[in-house]
Structure formats: structure tokens, C-alpha cells
Tab-separated table of C-alpha atoms in Angstrom:
chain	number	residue	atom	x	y	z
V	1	UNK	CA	9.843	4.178	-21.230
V	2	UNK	CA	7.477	3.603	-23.871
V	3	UNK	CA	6.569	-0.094	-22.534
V	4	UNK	CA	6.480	1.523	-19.227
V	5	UNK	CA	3.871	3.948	-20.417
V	6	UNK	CA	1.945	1.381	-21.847
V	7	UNK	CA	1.748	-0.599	-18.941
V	8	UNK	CA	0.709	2.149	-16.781
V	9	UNK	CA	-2.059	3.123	-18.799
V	10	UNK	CA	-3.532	-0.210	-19.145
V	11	UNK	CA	-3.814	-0.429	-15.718
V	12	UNK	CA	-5.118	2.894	-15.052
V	13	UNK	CA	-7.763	1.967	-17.280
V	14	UNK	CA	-8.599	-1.420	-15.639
V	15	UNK	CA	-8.952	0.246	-12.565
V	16	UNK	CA	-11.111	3.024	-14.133
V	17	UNK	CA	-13.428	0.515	-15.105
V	18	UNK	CA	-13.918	-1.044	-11.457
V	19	UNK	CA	-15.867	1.121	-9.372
V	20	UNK	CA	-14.725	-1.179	-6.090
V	21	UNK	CA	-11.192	-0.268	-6.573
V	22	UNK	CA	-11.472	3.208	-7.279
V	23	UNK	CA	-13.764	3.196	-4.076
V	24	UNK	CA	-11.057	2.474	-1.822
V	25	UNK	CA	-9.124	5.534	-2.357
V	26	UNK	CA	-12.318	7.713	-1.316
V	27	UNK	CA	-13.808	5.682	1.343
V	28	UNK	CA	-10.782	5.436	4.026
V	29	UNK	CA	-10.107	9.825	3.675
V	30	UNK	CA	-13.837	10.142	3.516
V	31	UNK	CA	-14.441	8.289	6.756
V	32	UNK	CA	-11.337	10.349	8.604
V	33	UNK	CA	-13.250	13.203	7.631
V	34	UNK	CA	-16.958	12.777	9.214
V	35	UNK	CA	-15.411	11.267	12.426
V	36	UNK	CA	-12.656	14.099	12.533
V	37	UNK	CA	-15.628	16.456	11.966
V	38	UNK	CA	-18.621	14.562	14.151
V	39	UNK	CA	-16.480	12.662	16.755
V	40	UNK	CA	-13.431	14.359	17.160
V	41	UNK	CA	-14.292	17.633	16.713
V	42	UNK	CA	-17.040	17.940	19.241
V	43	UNK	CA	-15.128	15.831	22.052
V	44	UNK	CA	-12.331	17.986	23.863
V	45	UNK	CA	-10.788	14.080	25.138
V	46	UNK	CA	-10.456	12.816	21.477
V	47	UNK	CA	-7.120	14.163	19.475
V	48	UNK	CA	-8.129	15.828	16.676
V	49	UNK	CA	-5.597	13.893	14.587
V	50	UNK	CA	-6.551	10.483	16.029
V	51	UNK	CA	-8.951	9.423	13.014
V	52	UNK	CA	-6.627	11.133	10.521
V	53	UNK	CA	-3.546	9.130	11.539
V	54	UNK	CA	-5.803	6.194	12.174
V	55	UNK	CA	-7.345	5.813	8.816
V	56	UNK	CA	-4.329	6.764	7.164
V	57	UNK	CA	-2.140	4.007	8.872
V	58	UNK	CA	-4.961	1.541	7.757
V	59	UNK	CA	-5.024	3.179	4.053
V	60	UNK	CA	-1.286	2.339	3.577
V	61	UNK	CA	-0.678	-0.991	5.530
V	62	UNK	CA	-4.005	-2.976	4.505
V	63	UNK	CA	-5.901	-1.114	1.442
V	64	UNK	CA	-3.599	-1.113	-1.314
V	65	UNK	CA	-2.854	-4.542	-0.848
V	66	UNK	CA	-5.382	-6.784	-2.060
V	67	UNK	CA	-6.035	-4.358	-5.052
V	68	UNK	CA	-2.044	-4.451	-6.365
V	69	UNK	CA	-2.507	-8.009	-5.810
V	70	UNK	CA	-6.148	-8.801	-7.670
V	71	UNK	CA	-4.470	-6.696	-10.888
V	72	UNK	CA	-1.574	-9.247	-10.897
V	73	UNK	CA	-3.518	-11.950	-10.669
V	74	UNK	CA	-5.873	-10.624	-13.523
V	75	UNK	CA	-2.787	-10.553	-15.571
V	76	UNK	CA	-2.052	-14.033	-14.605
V	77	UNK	CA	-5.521	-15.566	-15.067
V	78	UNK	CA	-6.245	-13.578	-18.880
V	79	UNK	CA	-2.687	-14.655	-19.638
V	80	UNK	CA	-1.611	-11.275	-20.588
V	81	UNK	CA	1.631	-11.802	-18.033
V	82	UNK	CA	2.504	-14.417	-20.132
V	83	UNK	CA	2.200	-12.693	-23.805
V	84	UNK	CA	4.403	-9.520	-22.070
V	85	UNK	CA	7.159	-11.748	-20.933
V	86	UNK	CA	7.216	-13.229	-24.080
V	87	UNK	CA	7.487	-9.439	-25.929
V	88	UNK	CA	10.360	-8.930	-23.700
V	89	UNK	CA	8.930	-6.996	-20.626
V	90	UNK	CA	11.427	-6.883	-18.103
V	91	UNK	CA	10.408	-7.305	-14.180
V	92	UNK	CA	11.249	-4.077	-13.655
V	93	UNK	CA	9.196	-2.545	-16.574
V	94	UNK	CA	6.103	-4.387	-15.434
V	95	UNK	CA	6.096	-3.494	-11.921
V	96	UNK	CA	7.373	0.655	-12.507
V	97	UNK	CA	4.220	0.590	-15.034
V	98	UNK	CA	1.952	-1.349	-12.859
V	99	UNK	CA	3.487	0.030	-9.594
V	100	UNK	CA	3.313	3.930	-10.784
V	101	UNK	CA	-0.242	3.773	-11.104
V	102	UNK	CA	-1.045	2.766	-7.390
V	103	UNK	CA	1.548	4.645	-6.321
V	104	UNK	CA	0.684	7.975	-7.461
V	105	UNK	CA	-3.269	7.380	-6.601
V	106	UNK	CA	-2.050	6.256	-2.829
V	107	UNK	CA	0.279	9.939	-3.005
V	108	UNK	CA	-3.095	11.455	-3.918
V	109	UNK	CA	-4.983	9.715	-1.331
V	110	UNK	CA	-2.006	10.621	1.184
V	111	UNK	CA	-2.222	13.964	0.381
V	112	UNK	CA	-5.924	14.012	0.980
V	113	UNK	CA	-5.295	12.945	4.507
V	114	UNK	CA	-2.900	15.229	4.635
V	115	UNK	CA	-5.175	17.996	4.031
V	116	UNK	CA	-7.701	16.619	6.525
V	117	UNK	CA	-5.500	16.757	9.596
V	118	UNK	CA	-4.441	19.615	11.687
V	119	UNK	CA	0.031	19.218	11.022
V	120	UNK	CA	2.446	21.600	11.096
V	121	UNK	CA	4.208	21.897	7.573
V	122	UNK	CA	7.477	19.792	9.519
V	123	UNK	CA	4.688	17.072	10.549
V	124	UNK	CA	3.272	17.382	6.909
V	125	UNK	CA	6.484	16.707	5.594
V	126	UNK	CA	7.167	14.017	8.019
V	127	UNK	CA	3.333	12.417	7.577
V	128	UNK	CA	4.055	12.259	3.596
V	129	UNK	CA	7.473	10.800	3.532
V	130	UNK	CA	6.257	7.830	5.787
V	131	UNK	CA	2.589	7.351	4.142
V	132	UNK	CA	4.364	7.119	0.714
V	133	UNK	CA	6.894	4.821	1.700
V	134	UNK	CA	4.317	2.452	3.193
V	135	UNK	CA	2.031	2.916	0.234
V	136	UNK	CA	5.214	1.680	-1.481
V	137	UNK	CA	5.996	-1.200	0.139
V	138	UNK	CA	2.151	-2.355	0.321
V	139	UNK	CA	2.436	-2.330	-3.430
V	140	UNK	CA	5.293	-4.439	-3.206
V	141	UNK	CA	3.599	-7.029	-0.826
V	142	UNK	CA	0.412	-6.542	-3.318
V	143	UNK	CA	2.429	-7.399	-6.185
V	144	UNK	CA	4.471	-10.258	-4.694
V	145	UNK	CA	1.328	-12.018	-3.635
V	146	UNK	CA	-0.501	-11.605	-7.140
V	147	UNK	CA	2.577	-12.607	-8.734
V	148	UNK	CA	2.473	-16.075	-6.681
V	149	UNK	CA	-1.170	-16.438	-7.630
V	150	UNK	CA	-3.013	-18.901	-9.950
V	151	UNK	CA	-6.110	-16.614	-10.185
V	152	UNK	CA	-7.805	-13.653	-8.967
V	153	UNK	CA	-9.422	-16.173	-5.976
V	154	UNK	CA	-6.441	-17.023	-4.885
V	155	UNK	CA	-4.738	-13.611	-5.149
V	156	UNK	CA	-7.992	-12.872	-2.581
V	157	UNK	CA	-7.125	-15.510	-0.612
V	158	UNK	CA	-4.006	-14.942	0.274
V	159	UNK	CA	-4.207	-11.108	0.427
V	160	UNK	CA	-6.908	-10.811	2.792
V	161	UNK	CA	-4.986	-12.966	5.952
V	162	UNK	CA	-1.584	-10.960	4.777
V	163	UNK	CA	-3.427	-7.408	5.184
V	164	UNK	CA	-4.751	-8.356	8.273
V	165	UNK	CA	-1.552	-9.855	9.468
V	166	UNK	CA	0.513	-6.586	8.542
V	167	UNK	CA	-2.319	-3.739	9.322
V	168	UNK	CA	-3.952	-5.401	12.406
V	169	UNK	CA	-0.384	-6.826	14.197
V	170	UNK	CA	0.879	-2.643	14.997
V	171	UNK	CA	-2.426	-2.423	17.174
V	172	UNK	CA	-1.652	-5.698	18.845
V	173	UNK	CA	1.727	-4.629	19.797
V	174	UNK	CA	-0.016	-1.754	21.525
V	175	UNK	CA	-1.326	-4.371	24.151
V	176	UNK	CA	1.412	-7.163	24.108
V	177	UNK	CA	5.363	-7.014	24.384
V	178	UNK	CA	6.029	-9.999	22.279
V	179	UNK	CA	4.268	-8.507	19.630
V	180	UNK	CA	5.698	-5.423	19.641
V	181	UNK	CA	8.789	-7.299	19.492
V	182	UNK	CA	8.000	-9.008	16.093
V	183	UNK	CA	5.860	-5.868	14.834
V	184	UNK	CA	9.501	-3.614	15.145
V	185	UNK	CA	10.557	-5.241	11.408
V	186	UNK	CA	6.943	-4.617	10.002
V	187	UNK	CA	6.695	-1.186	8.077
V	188	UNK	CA	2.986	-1.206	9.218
V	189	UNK	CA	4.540	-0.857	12.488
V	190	UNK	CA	6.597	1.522	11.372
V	191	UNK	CA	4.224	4.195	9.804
V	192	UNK	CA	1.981	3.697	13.211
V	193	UNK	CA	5.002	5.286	14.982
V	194	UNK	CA	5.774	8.306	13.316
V	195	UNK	CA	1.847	9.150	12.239
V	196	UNK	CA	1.021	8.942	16.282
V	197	UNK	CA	4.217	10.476	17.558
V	198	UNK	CA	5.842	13.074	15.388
V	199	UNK	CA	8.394	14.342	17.595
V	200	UNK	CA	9.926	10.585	17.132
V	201	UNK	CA	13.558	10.376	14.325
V	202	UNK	CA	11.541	9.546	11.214
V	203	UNK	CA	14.768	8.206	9.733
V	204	UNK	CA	14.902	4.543	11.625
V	205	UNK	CA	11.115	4.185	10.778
V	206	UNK	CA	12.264	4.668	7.002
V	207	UNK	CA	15.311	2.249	7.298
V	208	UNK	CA	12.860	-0.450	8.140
V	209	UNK	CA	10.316	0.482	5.759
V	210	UNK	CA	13.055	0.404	3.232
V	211	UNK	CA	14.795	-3.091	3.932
V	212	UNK	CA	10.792	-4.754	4.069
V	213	UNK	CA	10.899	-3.026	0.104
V	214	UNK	CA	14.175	-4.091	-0.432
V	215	UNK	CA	12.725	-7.766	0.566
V	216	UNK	CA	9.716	-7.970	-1.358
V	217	UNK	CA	11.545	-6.294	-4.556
V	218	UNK	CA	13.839	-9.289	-4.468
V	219	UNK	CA	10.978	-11.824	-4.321
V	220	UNK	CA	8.859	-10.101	-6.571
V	221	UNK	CA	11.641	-10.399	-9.604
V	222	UNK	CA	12.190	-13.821	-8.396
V	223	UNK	CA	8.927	-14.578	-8.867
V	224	UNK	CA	7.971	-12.843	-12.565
V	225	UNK	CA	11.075	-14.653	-13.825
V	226	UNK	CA	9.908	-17.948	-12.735
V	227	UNK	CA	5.914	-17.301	-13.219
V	228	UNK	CA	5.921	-14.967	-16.116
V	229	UNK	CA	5.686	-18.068	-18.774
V	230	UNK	CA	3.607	-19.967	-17.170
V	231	UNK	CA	1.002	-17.753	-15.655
């Protein structure tokens, strides 16, 4: 627990000290709230939830991402992965401390979003169980891709197209049966159907959201045992 703590507040404090990351958790409930309020609240044809559940889809599949993966990559690049392996931090140590972090400022930031949308406490419930569970597995997908990376540039490089690929593919599928096909075993996909159709099972959305974290746990260990002393 103690390394655990450690880790977590070394990475709180990296992100403290970079005003672009700690932007991200403002900007995407910030801009729900002026269109909610300016767009959607003076247009009768516009759901009032629609930039809400819009935003917050976006927030979970694409934002946390490239930041999970850029504080990896750090890691990598000032050698400090290296020294912790070396102390005898376990996979599982790193990512809890590293993971906790992002995962308790995306519950925040979910919660936010939360507060900005007109639910019912049942679609509350239902909107925070699947936001957190993406947020999860984003961090995963973050941290899998840092943990393959040389530096920070390529951590960047290889986050941006796989952000895109998992936040932008659920609105393709919207358009495009083959898509949809292939979109079914993304968890992007996944939150977009229960955050724009709460009267749909929320418990099949979590199964898949589960087996993609599931996934990228397994290659994220793989990895930070086969990176961690040379990174």
C-alpha cells in the first residue's frame, strides 16, 4: 500500500504541474454545459441530454487516453520505470498507483456530467456505472500504449490514431452496418449505447466493457515485465 501511495501521489503531482492535462477534465463538462444551456435549452427539437451524453461519451472513450499514455511514457523517457522495477514495483502496484489517480479525477469529471444532465436517479446510476467503466478501460488502453512507448512523441503518436479509432468508430457505426458490426466489441461503443438509450440492459454493455479491460490488463503486465528494465 505504501508503494501504491507513493506512486499515486507522484503522479498527482505531475499532473498538478501541467496545466494541459488538468485542462481536459474541465473543458469536455464545461462545453456540455454552455451548449446544454445556449443550444439545447432554447431549441424544443434538440434533447436536452444530447450534449451531456455526447461530451461525456467523448470524455471517456478519447480524453483520458493520450494523457494515461504521455505519463507512461514520461516514466519511460526520465527512466524512472526503470529505477521502480528495479526497487521491486510490481505491475500491479504501478498501474493501481498510476491508474487511481486518473481514475478518481475521470469519477469526478463523470460526476460533473452527471450533475449537468437532466437523469432520473435509476439513469444516474446507470450513466455512472458505464462512464466509470469506460474511464477504466481508457486508462488501460492509455497505459498499454505508454507502456509500448520509447518516448513521450511516440506515446503521442500512437495515442492520437488509437483515440480516434476507439471514440470516432461508435459514430460511424451510426451510418454503416459493417461498422457497427466491428464497433459491438469496442467499449466506446458500448458506453454510446446505454448514455443515448437508458431503457437498454446495462449489463451486456458492461460484459464487453469488461472483457476489452480484461484484454488490455493482460497486455499491459505483459508489457511492464518485458519493458520495465529497459525503458
Amino acid at each position: 500500500m505504501r508503494i501504491i501511495k507513493a506512486i499515486f501521489t507522484k503522479q498527482a503531482k505531475d499532473v498538478m504541474k501541467s496545466p494541459m492535462a488538468l485542462v481536459m477534465f474541465f473543458t469536455f463538462p464545461a462545453v456540455a454545459l454552455l451548449m446544454t444551456i445556449f443550444v439545447a435549452g432554447s431549441n424544443d427539437d434538440i434533447p436536452q441530454n444530447m450534449f451531456v451524453t455526447m461530451m461525456a461519451a467523448i470524455f471517456a472513450g478519447m480524453g483520458l487516453i493520450t494523457s494515461v499514455s504521455d505519463a507512461i511514457a514520461e516514466d519511460i523517457e526520465r527512466k524512472c520505470l526503470r529505477f521502480l522495477v528495479i526497487a521491486g514495483v510490481k505491475p500491479h502496484q504501478y498501474l493501481i498507483g498510476t491508474g487511481c489517480f486518473y481514475l478518481l479525477a475521470g469519477t469526478v469529471t463523470s460526476v460533473v456530467f452527471a450533475l449537468i444532465g437532466d437523469f432520473t436517479f435509476i439513469e444516474t446510476m446507470k450513466f455512472l456505472a458505464i462512464m466509470v467503466s469506460g474511464v477504466a478501460a481508457s486508462i488501460l488502453l492509455g497505459a498499454t500504449i505508454g507502456i509500448y512507448s520509447k518516448n513521450r512523441q511516440s506515446a503521442t503518436a500512437l495515442a492520437m490514431p488509437a483515440s480516434v479509432l476507439v471514440g470516432f468508430t461508435p459514430m460511424l457505426a451510426a451510418f454503416n452496418e459493417t461498422i457497427e458490426k466491428f464497433a459491438g466489441i469496442l467499449y466506446t461503443q458500448q458506453i454510446n449505447v446505454i448514455v443515448n438509450d437508458f431503457s437498454v440492459s446495462i449489463w451486456k454493455p458492461l460484459l464487453v466493457i469488461l472483457a476489452n479491460i480484461v484484454v488490455l490488463l493482460v497486455l499491459f503486465i505483459v508489457a511492464y515485465t518485458k519493458k520495465g528494465l529497459k525503458g
